[in-house]
Every structure is written in structure tokens, then in C-alpha cells.
Amino acid sequence: MKDNPAPHFQRLVWLGAGLVALIGVLLGIDRLAADHLKDEVEITARDWAAQMTRSVPGLGQILDGQSASAEAQAALDVMQGSAGMLSFRLYDRQGRLRFQSESQDPLATGQTQAAEVPAQVLAGQRQVLLNQGNGITRPTVSSETWLPLLEQGLAIGVIAIHADQTDRAAFTTASFRRVALLAGGALAASFAIGAAVWRRRLAVERQAHDRLQYLVQHDTLTGTLNLAGFRQRLQQACAQPVAAGQGLAVLAVDIDDFKGINDRHGHRAGDHVLASTAQRLRSVLRGADSLARLGGDRFAVMQLGVADSGDVKALAERILATLAQPCDVGDGQVLLSASIGAAILGVDGGDGESLTQHAEQALLRARAAGRGGYSFYDPGLDAALQRRRQLALDLELALAHGRLQLHFQPLFQGRDGRLQGYEALARWHHPLQGPISPAEFIPLAEENGLIRALGRWVLHTACQEAARWPDGLTVAVNLSAAQFEQGESLVDEVRGALESAGLPAARLELEITESLLMNHTDQVLHTLKALQMLGLKVGMDDFGTGFSSLAYLWRFPFDKLKIDRAFTQGLETDDKVGVIVRAIVQLAHALGIRVNAEGVETEGQRQALVRHGCDELQGFLLGRPQPVGKLAHETQPEPAAV
Ligand code: C2E
Ligand code: MG
Ligand code: MG
């Protein structure tokens, strides 16, 4: 780990502050000691002054200028002998010197002038001065104290005492420093303890903060970044200037059929798959890249150092390869696959938000194209996707508000042109976009789970209408493959529609496309048989356009086969088509199946189809799909017979 220079700097600052504080404290202590010394000097001087007024007889007369009596002189000599006293002088109230002690005081020199008495002392105040000496000719510390001499509370003169304070000063300063040291030590100790506690608390708080920060930005299951963390890192990276060859891409990764894995193996296994996915993704990323789980089974990668789309493709392929390895779950192994959508900064978006969004749109397209693939963002395709999404919402509304319609296209007998019935075809007139082809909105309804409701509506409406038609006319209803996922309930629905309309089952035909039979064949065949048991007919629509159509012809007893209009259209241009149509008709007839030919647009086609033996014809030549109000229920317009 790299050293953080901040703590060293902080320590230096603390040390400096401590030294300054120490010097400040020592200076302060010496000052305090000096003040204290002054107080003590003054107290001693006051004691001496009081003693003088008490013990010197005739002090008043001395101050008035008379000579001291022998008795007074003796008392003054005793005063002079007091410990520490260097000399003293007595002045009268006007400041005239009246007495000066005999002494060895180096400062006491002969007659002293009255002017030397400080004015404030003459005014009754006290004054203490401390002087520094050299310790040889003058004491190291001496005091000069000026005090009024009081007798019964009245000032009778002034005394000036000069005393040696060297020992007392040394003692006082030493005592103060000792106390200061002790107090400072105690203070420092409590400060150090406080600082240690404070630092510990800060460390704990920082740890808690770091942990919280981690949780706020990471996914606990996989240890990767979460959506918030990813967003932040991506925004920061996008804000940096992009150097050549140092581009950025976002790859949205989604595990295919993760819901199925959860359903089949349980949520613990699902969690394990997610954790393993994160681990595998990490293993194919470079150090600077970031990995996030955005929610559910949605992962995102921020790839750095991207020179061109080739780098992104290479990473996408590495991801697909690593995820394709089998993954152990509690009760066995699962084979994973994933789909990836990618968007490159500066090409597919200028900021993190739009990049992520576009990578996810690309992912949708990758998924739509089949599993286990990757796709790049493409604005054109995404506009189409957007339109489809909007259209799906509009379709849902149209369905809910009964704005869909049914048109009916007549079906005629081939030979005599007699009206057989109609095929019901759903119509949607979009309020803004005009008519939308069922070839577009039926698959849309299938993708968006609307087909069940739509199919039920078509079935009921078609049966209700057909019940009002002349007896014998049939109605053909198209069924979507998605409706067969309902299984048995589809049979109930059809039965219900017939019953509520009062339409005999024999007048209903259901058309399915062969693509339906390609998946889940057995289940579909089972449902088809149950439907046929109701008494209705089942036809195969668009015959010949899918795969292996013939295989189904013997597996299910279709009542009708509708030859796709591509054949009808090819009849006049290619002779081989006629051969195929004839063969289909013969095959169907041999199996007892009627044949319808769709898309008859020309008289030539009609005649050819009749010649080839088609039982039923349908096409714009004979009648376009019409709303129910326009149905004439008439036989095929002339010329009918061939
Ligand atoms: P389809 O079942 O094969 O319906 C016949 C389609 O051919 C209809 O197209 C019809 O208008 C069109 N057609 C009829 N005669 C001619 C002709 O002479 N020339 C040309 N060029 N076309 C002709 P439409 O109505 O656009 O329906 C397209 C497909 O949408 C239908 O094909 C059917 O598969 C599906 N579809 C329509 N309505 C429904 C429905 O209610 N449910 C389901 N599941 N599918 C439906
Ligand atoms: Mg049809
Ligand atoms: Mg058709």
C-alpha cells in the first residue's frame, strides 16, 4: 500500500503547536512567579513597616526631622538586621528623607533627594519594583518597596525598603515551574489520552464510513459494483478526455433464461450462478475495467483502453466463451449462455447514462436475434424498436377499447363458384398511422402477451357474426401458435365461443400454420385433436412455405389445406408451379383433405387452379376482405364455371 503523506504532516503540525504552547506556558509561568514574588515582597515590607511603627519609639518625631533617641536607634538597628533587608529609608509626608539605615547596600549612597519618592507613593499608594543584578556587586534579584507608614490608619511618612530577593525569587520561580510542569504533565497526559481516544474514534468512524460507502456502491452477493457505484465510476471515466486508443465502452451482459434456472434449480442455485458469473466476468477483464451487477441477472462492464470496436468484440467473445463453461449447482450442472449489448463512448453516446441505455438497447436486439450472441448499438434499429414498443402499447389500448375490427374474405367453391363461407381477418386502424397490417400487429400481440385476449375476441366476434349468416356458410378463424400455449383452455374457449354464439361447430374452421407444429408437436397435436372432437374443421394455412409440411399431413387429419398464395402467383410465370400444385392437390385428396388456393388475383390463376383440382378459391379477384355490413353472401361473380 502507498504511504499517505498526510499523517506525517499532521504530526509535524502537532509537534510545532506543542512547542509553541510550551514556550508560551514557560513565559507565562515566569511572569506569574514574578507577580507572586511582588505580592510576597509587599507583604513582608508591610510587616516590616508595621513592625517599625510599633517598635520604634518616637517615629513621628524622627519623621518630623528630630534625631532618633538611643532607644529608637536600637529598634531601627534591629530592623536593619532583618533577614534579607539591605537597607531602608524613611521620608516624611512631603518626601523629605529623614532617616537612612546603616547598611552594606551597594545602592544606598549618602543623602537621597526627596524627589526620588514616587509621586503615587506620596499619594498613599504602594509600589514594588524588582531589579535584576549581576549577582556579584548587586544581588541577582532585589526589591525596592515603597510604602506609606501608617499610624492609627493615618499616613505619617513613607518607607523605602531595599531587600535581597535572590533566594526567594529562585524558590518562587522553581516552585511555579514545578507546579507548571506537574500541571502541564497532567494536562499533556490527559490530552494524549484524549487525543488517542479521539484518534481511535476517528479510525472507527472512518472504518464505518468506508464500509457504508462500500455497501452503498457494491452488490453484496457478487462483490461487484452496484448500479449506483457503476454510474459514478462511469461518469467519472466519461468526464476524462479520451486519448487516441484509450476509448471506453459499456457492455451490458444478461444471462439467458436465468428465470428458468431459478425455477428449475431454486434460488440458492440462482445466487450461485450469479456469483460464478461475476467471477468469470472478472477473470476476463483487465485491471482498469469495472464490473457491476445492475440488478437481477443484468451485469455491466466498463471497458477501458478501447482502440476500436475490435477490442469490444474481442471482450464480448471472451465473455461469451467463459460463460459457456458448465456451472455447478447443488443438484448438477447448468449450461449458461449470455447475451451482450455494447456501446462505445463518442460513437454511441457522449455520457455514461446514454451509453448504458444504448448498451441495454443493443442487448435487447442481441437477445431478439437468438441467445449467446452480442450486438452493437444501432440508432436506426433502435428507433424501430421504439416504434414497436409504442405500437404494442397502442394495440393494448385498441384491444381494451374495442377499436379492432374483423373483416371477412369470401371463400368460393372451385368448380361452381358457390360461396362456401368467409375467412375472418383482424383489422386495426391506428388513429395516427392508419391501417396496420395483421402481419405486423399479430406478431406484436404474440410478443407482448396480447394474443390470448386478441384471439379470444376474434373467435367470439367471428362466431357471433357467422351465426347471423345464411345456414351452411362457414367461418374460418386464424389461430396463432401462441394461443396453443394455453393448451386445454383453448379448447374450452372455442367451445365457449360456439355455445355463446349458438353456432354449430361444423360451421367453424380453425386455421393454423405449419410453423406451429414444428415445436411441441405432440402437445399441439393433442390440442388439435381435442378441437376437432368438438366437430369443427382444422385447416393448415400457408401450406408449402414452411419446412417438411408433408410430415405433418399424415400425423394429423387436417380437413383442409390452404396452398400459399406464392404458388398461385407463380402459376402463370412458371410451369413447374402448376406441377407442384397438381401434386399437392392429388396428395391431399388421396388423404381426404380439401384444398384451398389463396391469393387468386387473375382470371388465369383462377382457371389454372380449378383445372388443377383446387376445391376452394380465395383472392382479391373473387372478393376482398370486407366489414361484415358489406357482405352480400352471393355466389362467385361470373365467369364462374370453367
Ligand atoms: P392468412 O391467414 O393467410 O390470410 C390471408 C391473407 O391474404 C390476408 O392478409 C388477406 O387479406 C390476403 N389476401 C387474400 N387474398 C389476396 C390476394 O388476392 N392477393 C394478396 N396479395 N393477398 C390476399 P391479411 O389480412 O393482411 O392477413 C395476413 C395474415 O395475418 C393472415 O394470413 C393471418 O396469418 C394473419 N391474421 C389475420 N387475422 C388474424 C387473426 O385474427 N388471428 C391470427 N392469429 N392471425 C391473423
Ligand atoms: Mg388464414
Ligand atoms: Mg394464408
XYZ file of C-alpha atoms in Angstrom, residues 53 63 91-94 121-125 147-158:
23
model
C 5.616 51.879 63.635
C 9.899 61.862 60.575
C 10.707 60.012 54.453
C 8.260 62.480 55.830
C 4.911 63.058 54.146
C 6.413 65.596 51.787
C 3.580 56.745 46.880
C 3.285 60.249 48.301
C -0.395 59.994 47.304
C -0.731 56.934 49.584
C -0.156 54.060 47.157
C 5.047 52.009 51.407
C 3.213 54.624 53.397
C 3.963 54.440 57.103
C 0.681 54.329 58.951
C -0.110 55.169 62.495
C -3.664 54.501 63.569
C -4.642 54.355 59.924
C -3.050 57.719 59.069
C -0.001 58.152 56.833
C 2.822 59.697 58.822
C 5.524 59.175 56.202
C 6.987 56.843 53.633
